[in-house]
GROMACS .gro file of N, CA and C in nm:
model
  366
    1MET      N    1  -3.833   3.987 -10.380
    1MET     CA    2  -3.788   3.856 -10.392
    1MET      C    3  -3.869   3.763 -10.386
    2GLY      N    4  -3.844   3.626 -10.440
    2GLY     CA    5  -3.940   3.461 -10.445
    2GLY      C    6  -3.854   3.419 -10.322
    3TYR      N    7  -3.862   3.286 -10.314
    3TYR     CA    8  -3.847   3.198 -10.220
    3TYR      C    9  -3.684   3.203 -10.224
    4GLU      N   10  -3.653   3.234 -10.059
    4GLU     CA   11  -3.502   3.279 -10.035
    4GLU      C   12  -3.408   3.169 -10.001
    5LEU      N   13  -3.263   3.137 -10.047
    5LEU     CA   14  -3.199   3.060  -9.971
    5LEU      C   15  -3.080   3.104  -9.932
    6ARG      N   16  -3.059   3.087  -9.818
    6ARG     CA   17  -2.927   3.141  -9.700
    6ARG      C   18  -2.845   3.073  -9.720
    7VAL      N   19  -2.740   3.127  -9.740
    7VAL     CA   20  -2.593   3.057  -9.718
    7VAL      C   21  -2.533   3.093  -9.585
    8GLU      N   22  -2.545   2.981  -9.474
    8GLU     CA   23  -2.520   2.968  -9.338
    8GLU      C   24  -2.406   2.880  -9.318
    9ARG      N   25  -2.325   2.919  -9.208
    9ARG     CA   26  -2.199   2.878  -9.151
    9ARG      C   27  -2.205   2.893  -9.025
   10PRO      N   28  -2.122   2.835  -8.939
   10PRO     CA   29  -2.093   2.827  -8.763
   10PRO      C   30  -2.023   2.994  -8.743
   11ALA      N   31  -1.933   2.985  -8.815
   11ALA     CA   32  -1.849   3.126  -8.789
   11ALA      C   33  -1.880   3.255  -8.911
   12PRO      N   34  -1.910   3.356  -8.853
   12PRO     CA   35  -1.914   3.481  -8.946
   12PRO      C   36  -1.851   3.461  -9.074
   13LEU      N   37  -1.908   3.525  -9.188
   13LEU     CA   38  -1.838   3.545  -9.286
   13LEU      C   39  -1.807   3.700  -9.349
   14SER      N   40  -1.661   3.680  -9.364
   14SER     CA   41  -1.623   3.834  -9.368
   14SER      C   42  -1.603   3.830  -9.527
   15PHE      N   43  -1.618   4.002  -9.567
   15PHE     CA   44  -1.630   4.047  -9.706
   15PHE      C   45  -1.496   3.960  -9.751
   16ALA      N   46  -1.373   3.998  -9.671
   16ALA     CA   47  -1.223   3.955  -9.759
   16ALA      C   48  -1.210   3.842  -9.788
   17GLU      N   49  -1.302   3.746  -9.698
   17GLU     CA   50  -1.294   3.581  -9.723
   17GLU      C   51  -1.398   3.568  -9.865
   18LEU      N   52  -1.513   3.636  -9.843
   18LEU     CA   53  -1.597   3.608  -9.966
   18LEU      C   54  -1.564   3.658 -10.087
   19ALA      N   55  -1.488   3.765 -10.097
   19ALA     CA   56  -1.399   3.792 -10.214
   19ALA      C   57  -1.282   3.717 -10.277
   20ASN      N   58  -1.217   3.648 -10.169
   20ASN     CA   59  -1.103   3.577 -10.202
   20ASN      C   60  -1.142   3.436 -10.258
   21VAL      N   61  -1.246   3.378 -10.213
   21VAL     CA   62  -1.350   3.272 -10.253
   21VAL      C   63  -1.399   3.316 -10.382
   22LEU      N   64  -1.440   3.398 -10.403
   22LEU     CA   65  -1.550   3.433 -10.546
   22LEU      C   66  -1.433   3.450 -10.673
   23GLY      N   67  -1.352   3.531 -10.602
   23GLY     CA   68  -1.218   3.510 -10.717
   23GLY      C   69  -1.160   3.407 -10.807
   24ARG      N   70  -1.138   3.342 -10.670
   24ARG     CA   71  -1.038   3.200 -10.748
   24ARG      C   72  -1.173   3.095 -10.776
   25ALA      N   73  -1.273   3.125 -10.772
   25ALA     CA   74  -1.356   3.023 -10.814
   25ALA      C   75  -1.465   3.068 -10.963
   26GLY      N   76  -1.416   3.169 -10.977
   26GLY     CA   77  -1.480   3.231 -11.119
   26GLY      C   78  -1.574   3.318 -11.117
   27PHE      N   79  -1.626   3.345 -10.965
   27PHE     CA   80  -1.759   3.427 -10.974
   27PHE      C   81  -1.715   3.601 -10.988
   28GLU      N   82  -1.821   3.668 -10.992
   28GLU     CA   83  -1.779   3.807 -10.994
   28GLU      C   84  -1.850   3.871 -10.879
   29PHE      N   85  -1.817   4.034 -10.817
   29PHE     CA   86  -1.855   4.070 -10.730
   29PHE      C   87  -1.883   4.204 -10.779
   30ARG      N   88  -2.010   4.256 -10.766
   30ARG     CA   89  -2.058   4.437 -10.784
   30ARG      C   90  -2.114   4.458 -10.665
   31GLY      N   91  -2.051   4.553 -10.630
   31GLY     CA   92  -2.095   4.683 -10.485
   31GLY      C   93  -1.997   4.662 -10.436
   32SER      N   94  -1.998   4.699 -10.285
   32SER     CA   95  -1.907   4.776 -10.200
   32SER      C   96  -1.892   4.618 -10.071
   33GLN      N   97  -1.806   4.636  -9.976
   33GLN     CA   98  -1.796   4.543  -9.846
   33GLN      C   99  -1.928   4.540  -9.793
   34GLU      N  100  -2.025   4.683  -9.791
   34GLU     CA  101  -2.133   4.644  -9.728
   34GLU      C  102  -2.261   4.574  -9.790
   35GLU      N  103  -2.240   4.613  -9.903
   35GLU     CA  104  -2.367   4.537 -10.004
   35GLU      C  105  -2.357   4.516 -10.118
   36GLY      N  106  -2.399   4.438 -10.204
   36GLY     CA  107  -2.372   4.393 -10.363
   36GLY      C  108  -2.446   4.254 -10.411
   37GLU      N  109  -2.394   4.246 -10.513
   37GLU     CA  110  -2.428   4.117 -10.600
   37GLU      C  111  -2.324   4.036 -10.619
   38VAL      N  112  -2.357   3.903 -10.603
   38VAL     CA  113  -2.243   3.784 -10.653
   38VAL      C  114  -2.330   3.767 -10.814
   39LEU      N  115  -2.216   3.738 -10.889
   39LEU     CA  116  -2.254   3.725 -11.013
   39LEU      C  117  -2.193   3.593 -11.065
   40ALA      N  118  -2.243   3.509 -11.190
   40ALA     CA  119  -2.177   3.397 -11.211
   40ALA      C  120  -2.218   3.460 -11.398
   41ARG      N  121  -2.102   3.421 -11.479
   41ARG     CA  122  -2.106   3.432 -11.598
   41ARG      C  123  -2.167   3.265 -11.707
   42HIS      N  124  -2.217   3.318 -11.784
   42HIS     CA  125  -2.274   3.211 -11.884
   42HIS      C  126  -2.290   3.269 -12.011
   43GLY      N  127  -2.169   3.193 -12.116
   43GLY     CA  128  -2.188   3.283 -12.213
   43GLY      C  129  -2.084   3.414 -12.217
   44ASP      N  130  -2.182   3.529 -12.283
   44ASP     CA  131  -2.116   3.643 -12.273
   44ASP      C  132  -2.212   3.718 -12.194
   45ALA      N  133  -2.270   3.691 -12.103
   45ALA     CA  134  -2.358   3.769 -11.996
   45ALA      C  135  -2.313   3.725 -11.859
   46VAL      N  136  -2.355   3.781 -11.782
   46VAL     CA  137  -2.323   3.790 -11.630
   46VAL      C  138  -2.472   3.779 -11.575
   47HIS      N  139  -2.491   3.699 -11.481
   47HIS     CA  140  -2.651   3.641 -11.380
   47HIS      C  141  -2.623   3.664 -11.244
   48ALA      N  142  -2.692   3.729 -11.214
   48ALA     CA  143  -2.711   3.749 -11.071
   48ALA      C  144  -2.732   3.649 -10.972
   49VAL      N  145  -2.652   3.594 -10.859
   49VAL     CA  146  -2.647   3.444 -10.836
   49VAL      C  147  -2.734   3.487 -10.668
   50ALA      N  148  -2.654   3.576 -10.615
   50ALA     CA  149  -2.706   3.610 -10.468
   50ALA      C  150  -2.667   3.753 -10.424
   51SER      N  151  -2.752   3.797 -10.338
   51SER     CA  152  -2.698   3.952 -10.290
   51SER      C  153  -2.632   3.921 -10.138
   52TRP      N  154  -2.526   4.038 -10.118
   52TRP     CA  155  -2.462   4.009  -9.998
   52TRP      C  156  -2.458   4.143  -9.968
   53ASN      N  157  -2.535   4.155  -9.766
   53ASN     CA  158  -2.541   4.258  -9.686
   53ASN      C  159  -2.491   4.234  -9.559
   54GLY      N  160  -2.384   4.120  -9.606
   54GLY     CA  161  -2.328   4.078  -9.458
   54GLY      C  162  -2.351   3.911  -9.444
   55THR      N  163  -2.461   3.900  -9.552
   55THR     CA  164  -2.497   3.727  -9.542
   55THR      C  165  -2.544   3.755  -9.715
   56LEU      N  166  -2.541   3.617  -9.741
   56LEU     CA  167  -2.540   3.574  -9.883
   56LEU      C  168  -2.656   3.502  -9.873
   57ILE      N  169  -2.752   3.538  -9.957
   57ILE     CA  170  -2.919   3.515  -9.985
   57ILE      C  171  -2.926   3.538 -10.142
   58GLY      N  172  -2.991   3.420 -10.172
   58GLY     CA  173  -3.026   3.406 -10.300
   58GLY      C  174  -3.200   3.376 -10.301
   59ALA      N  175  -3.247   3.402 -10.417
   59ALA     CA  176  -3.365   3.399 -10.508
   59ALA      C  177  -3.367   3.352 -10.633
   60PRO      N  178  -3.324   3.235 -10.618
   60PRO     CA  179  -3.317   3.165 -10.765
   60PRO      C  180  -3.448   3.127 -10.858
   61GLY      N  181  -3.443   3.125 -10.982
   61GLY     CA  182  -3.527   3.092 -11.082
   61GLY      C  183  -3.517   3.029 -11.146
   62SER      N  184  -3.387   2.942 -11.140
   62SER     CA  185  -3.369   2.811 -11.231
   62SER      C  186  -3.244   2.741 -11.162
   63ASP      N  187  -3.271   2.612 -11.215
   63ASP     CA  188  -3.168   2.513 -11.152
   63ASP      C  189  -3.021   2.579 -11.154
   64TRP      N  190  -2.969   2.622 -11.254
   64TRP     CA  191  -2.860   2.706 -11.273
   64TRP      C  192  -2.796   2.767 -11.137
   65GLN      N  193  -2.938   2.893 -11.115
   65GLN     CA  194  -2.891   2.969 -10.996
   65GLN      C  195  -2.865   2.887 -10.878
   66VAL      N  196  -2.989   2.755 -10.865
   66VAL     CA  197  -2.908   2.673 -10.731
   66VAL      C  198  -2.816   2.610 -10.751
   67ALA      N  199  -2.771   2.569 -10.832
   67ALA     CA  200  -2.620   2.478 -10.857
   67ALA      C  201  -2.519   2.610 -10.835
   68GLN      N  202  -2.533   2.711 -10.850
   68GLN     CA  203  -2.412   2.836 -10.858
   68GLN      C  204  -2.422   2.846 -10.689
   69LEU      N  205  -2.511   2.872 -10.613
   69LEU     CA  206  -2.545   2.889 -10.482
   69LEU      C  207  -2.501   2.797 -10.405
   70ALA      N  208  -2.508   2.658 -10.471
   70ALA     CA  209  -2.473   2.534 -10.420
   70ALA      C  210  -2.283   2.517 -10.414
   71ARG      N  211  -2.253   2.595 -10.533
   71ARG     CA  212  -2.123   2.596 -10.540
   71ARG      C  213  -2.052   2.706 -10.457
   72VAL      N  214  -2.110   2.758 -10.447
   72VAL     CA  215  -2.069   2.915 -10.326
   72VAL      C  216  -2.062   2.857 -10.196
   73SER      N  217  -2.160   2.790 -10.154
   73SER     CA  218  -2.177   2.773 -10.026
   73SER      C  219  -2.084   2.664  -9.978
   74GLY      N  220  -2.056   2.567 -10.114
   74GLY     CA  221  -1.978   2.458 -10.062
   74GLY      C  222  -1.845   2.521 -10.044
   75LEU      N  223  -1.764   2.594 -10.131
   75LEU     CA  224  -1.661   2.673 -10.142
   75LEU      C  225  -1.631   2.766  -9.995
   76LEU      N  226  -1.738   2.772  -9.961
   76LEU     CA  227  -1.738   2.888  -9.847
   76LEU      C  228  -1.745   2.833  -9.693
   77GLY      N  229  -1.764   2.649  -9.717
   77GLY     CA  230  -1.768   2.561  -9.580
   77GLY      C  231  -1.905   2.576  -9.532
   78ALA      N  232  -2.021   2.609  -9.607
   78ALA     CA  233  -2.133   2.659  -9.540
   78ALA      C  234  -2.244   2.572  -9.598
   79HIS      N  235  -2.357   2.592  -9.570
   79HIS     CA  236  -2.437   2.516  -9.575
   79HIS      C  237  -2.572   2.599  -9.660
   80LEU      N  238  -2.639   2.563  -9.748
   80LEU     CA  239  -2.744   2.641  -9.842
   80LEU      C  240  -2.874   2.566  -9.768
   81VAL      N  241  -2.945   2.687  -9.742
   81VAL     CA  242  -3.065   2.658  -9.643
   81VAL      C  243  -3.177   2.732  -9.716
   82GLY      N  244  -3.287   2.660  -9.706
   82GLY     CA  245  -3.420   2.722  -9.774
   82GLY      C  246  -3.479   2.754  -9.693
   83GLU      N  247  -3.600   2.854  -9.701
   83GLU     CA  248  -3.715   2.909  -9.583
   83GLU      C  249  -3.782   2.803  -9.519
   84ASP      N  250  -3.799   2.703  -9.548
   84ASP     CA  251  -3.884   2.554  -9.511
   84ASP      C  252  -3.769   2.449  -9.440
   85GLY      N  253  -3.654   2.496  -9.420
   85GLY     CA  254  -3.549   2.411  -9.367
   85GLY      C  255  -3.465   2.318  -9.446
   86GLU      N  256  -3.544   2.307  -9.575
   86GLU     CA  257  -3.426   2.216  -9.651
   86GLU      C  258  -3.311   2.272  -9.692
   87SER      N  259  -3.199   2.192  -9.667
   87SER     CA  260  -3.101   2.220  -9.743
   87SER      C  261  -3.041   2.163  -9.894
   88TYR      N  262  -2.941   2.241  -9.960
   88TYR     CA  263  -2.898   2.220 -10.074
   88TYR      C  264  -2.781   2.189 -10.081
   89ALA      N  265  -2.713   2.095 -10.183
   89ALA     CA  266  -2.562   2.059 -10.172
   89ALA      C  267  -2.518   1.978 -10.323
   90ILE      N  268  -2.403   1.976 -10.303
   90ILE     CA  269  -2.356   1.914 -10.403
   90ILE      C  270  -2.262   1.787 -10.389
   91ARG      N  271  -2.369   1.670 -10.418
   91ARG     CA  272  -2.288   1.559 -10.368
   91ARG      C  273  -2.259   1.456 -10.486
   92ASP      N  274  -2.142   1.419 -10.498
   92ASP     CA  275  -2.067   1.325 -10.606
   92ASP      C  276  -2.114   1.395 -10.743
   93GLY      N  277  -2.092   1.535 -10.766
   93GLY     CA  278  -2.105   1.576 -10.874
   93GLY      C  279  -2.285   1.640 -10.907
   94VAL      N  280  -2.383   1.574 -10.834
   94VAL     CA  281  -2.508   1.610 -10.841
   94VAL      C  282  -2.566   1.703 -10.738
   95VAL      N  283  -2.628   1.798 -10.783
   95VAL     CA  284  -2.686   1.908 -10.721
   95VAL      C  285  -2.812   1.813 -10.663
   96GLU      N  286  -2.841   1.850 -10.514
   96GLU     CA  287  -2.949   1.786 -10.453
   96GLU      C  288  -3.038   1.870 -10.390
   97GLN      N  289  -3.152   1.830 -10.343
   97GLN     CA  290  -3.199   1.921 -10.229
   97GLN      C  291  -3.261   1.810 -10.097
   98LEU      N  292  -3.195   1.814  -9.975
   98LEU     CA  293  -3.219   1.722  -9.894
   98LEU      C  294  -3.358   1.786  -9.781
   99ASN      N  295  -3.438   1.721  -9.783
   99ASN     CA  296  -3.540   1.778  -9.683
   99ASN      C  297  -3.572   1.616  -9.559
  100GLY      N  298  -3.469   1.621  -9.468
  100GLY     CA  299  -3.498   1.495  -9.365
  100GLY      C  300  -3.416   1.389  -9.467
  101SER      N  301  -3.495   1.260  -9.452
  101SER     CA  302  -3.436   1.171  -9.479
  101SER      C  303  -3.464   1.145  -9.651
  102THR      N  304  -3.525   1.263  -9.716
  102THR     CA  305  -3.550   1.260  -9.849
  102THR      C  306  -3.483   1.386  -9.937
  103ALA      N  307  -3.395   1.286 -10.043
  103ALA     CA  308  -3.347   1.367 -10.131
  103ALA      C  309  -3.405   1.394 -10.297
  104TYR      N  310  -3.371   1.529 -10.329
  104TYR     CA  311  -3.452   1.553 -10.481
  104TYR      C  312  -3.344   1.601 -10.523
  105GLU      N  313  -3.287   1.507 -10.650
  105GLU     CA  314  -3.176   1.517 -10.755
  105GLU      C  315  -3.254   1.639 -10.879
  106PHE      N  316  -3.136   1.782 -10.846
  106PHE     CA  317  -3.180   1.881 -10.968
  106PHE      C  318  -3.123   1.806 -11.101
  107GLY      N  319  -3.002   1.715 -11.046
  107GLY     CA  320  -2.910   1.687 -11.167
  107GLY      C  321  -2.787   1.704 -11.147
  108LYS      N  322  -2.718   1.636 -11.273
  108LYS     CA  323  -2.553   1.632 -11.235
  108LYS      C  324  -2.519   1.822 -11.284
  109LEU      N  325  -2.406   1.833 -11.180
  109LEU     CA  326  -2.337   1.979 -11.189
  109LEU      C  327  -2.332   2.037 -11.299
  110ASP      N  328  -2.248   1.944 -11.379
  110ASP     CA  329  -2.196   2.011 -11.511
  110ASP      C  330  -2.309   2.045 -11.616
  111GLU      N  331  -2.403   1.945 -11.634
  111GLU     CA  332  -2.505   1.948 -11.718
  111GLU      C  333  -2.613   2.080 -11.672
  112ILE      N  334  -2.602   2.080 -11.573
  112ILE     CA  335  -2.697   2.208 -11.493
  112ILE      C  336  -2.653   2.341 -11.549
  113LEU      N  337  -2.500   2.329 -11.493
  113LEU     CA  338  -2.416   2.470 -11.582
  113LEU      C  339  -2.416   2.506 -11.685
  114ALA      N  340  -2.402   2.372 -11.774
  114ALA     CA  341  -2.354   2.404 -11.924
  114ALA      C  342  -2.505   2.478 -11.965
  115ALA      N  343  -2.621   2.394 -11.921
  115ALA     CA  344  -2.704   2.458 -11.950
  115ALA      C  345  -2.752   2.599 -11.963
  116GLY      N  346  -2.707   2.655 -11.841
  116GLY     CA  347  -2.759   2.810 -11.849
  116GLY      C  348  -2.859   2.823 -11.775
  117PRO      N  349  -2.876   2.972 -11.729
  117PRO     CA  350  -2.963   2.982 -11.631
  117PRO      C  351  -3.127   3.025 -11.677
  118ALA      N  352  -3.150   2.958 -11.760
  118ALA     CA  353  -3.324   2.915 -11.844
  118ALA      C  354  -3.399   2.932 -11.695
  119ALA      N  355  -3.536   3.014 -11.710
  119ALA     CA  356  -3.586   3.008 -11.616
  119ALA      C  357  -3.710   2.934 -11.602
  120TRP      N  358  -3.767   2.886 -11.454
  120TRP     CA  359  -3.827   2.784 -11.462
  120TRP      C  360  -3.964   2.842 -11.495
  121THR      N  361  -4.030   2.742 -11.545
  121THR     CA  362  -4.194   2.773 -11.598
  121THR      C  363  -4.293   2.679 -11.492
  122VAL      N  364  -4.384   2.781 -11.511
  122VAL     CA  365  -4.485   2.722 -11.418
  122VAL      C  366  -4.587   2.664 -11.495
   0.00000   0.00000   0.00000
């Protein structure tokens, strides 16, 4: 896995709550209550967004995956946190990375989701 983003919140997340939120928000889940993948659809294909093993963790390779992770964490009342302590959120329809008082805008949520999961290039 590459750089990881973790969905964190004060109260533990149960699988029942996760499944309820994912189903209402149009996400899919493949696996068991103990371990699986959260998937999001774009066009005719589904793409992995996060893995579940009692905790939601994603290793995004595109702005689309970051946006989907931010959506899931917001729906769960959680925070999306990176390995270096930065956080990711959706504010006023814009996907942002926050690090201290500095904010980096990925772009408008609806535009990122429409563009799809095009991988980042180096």
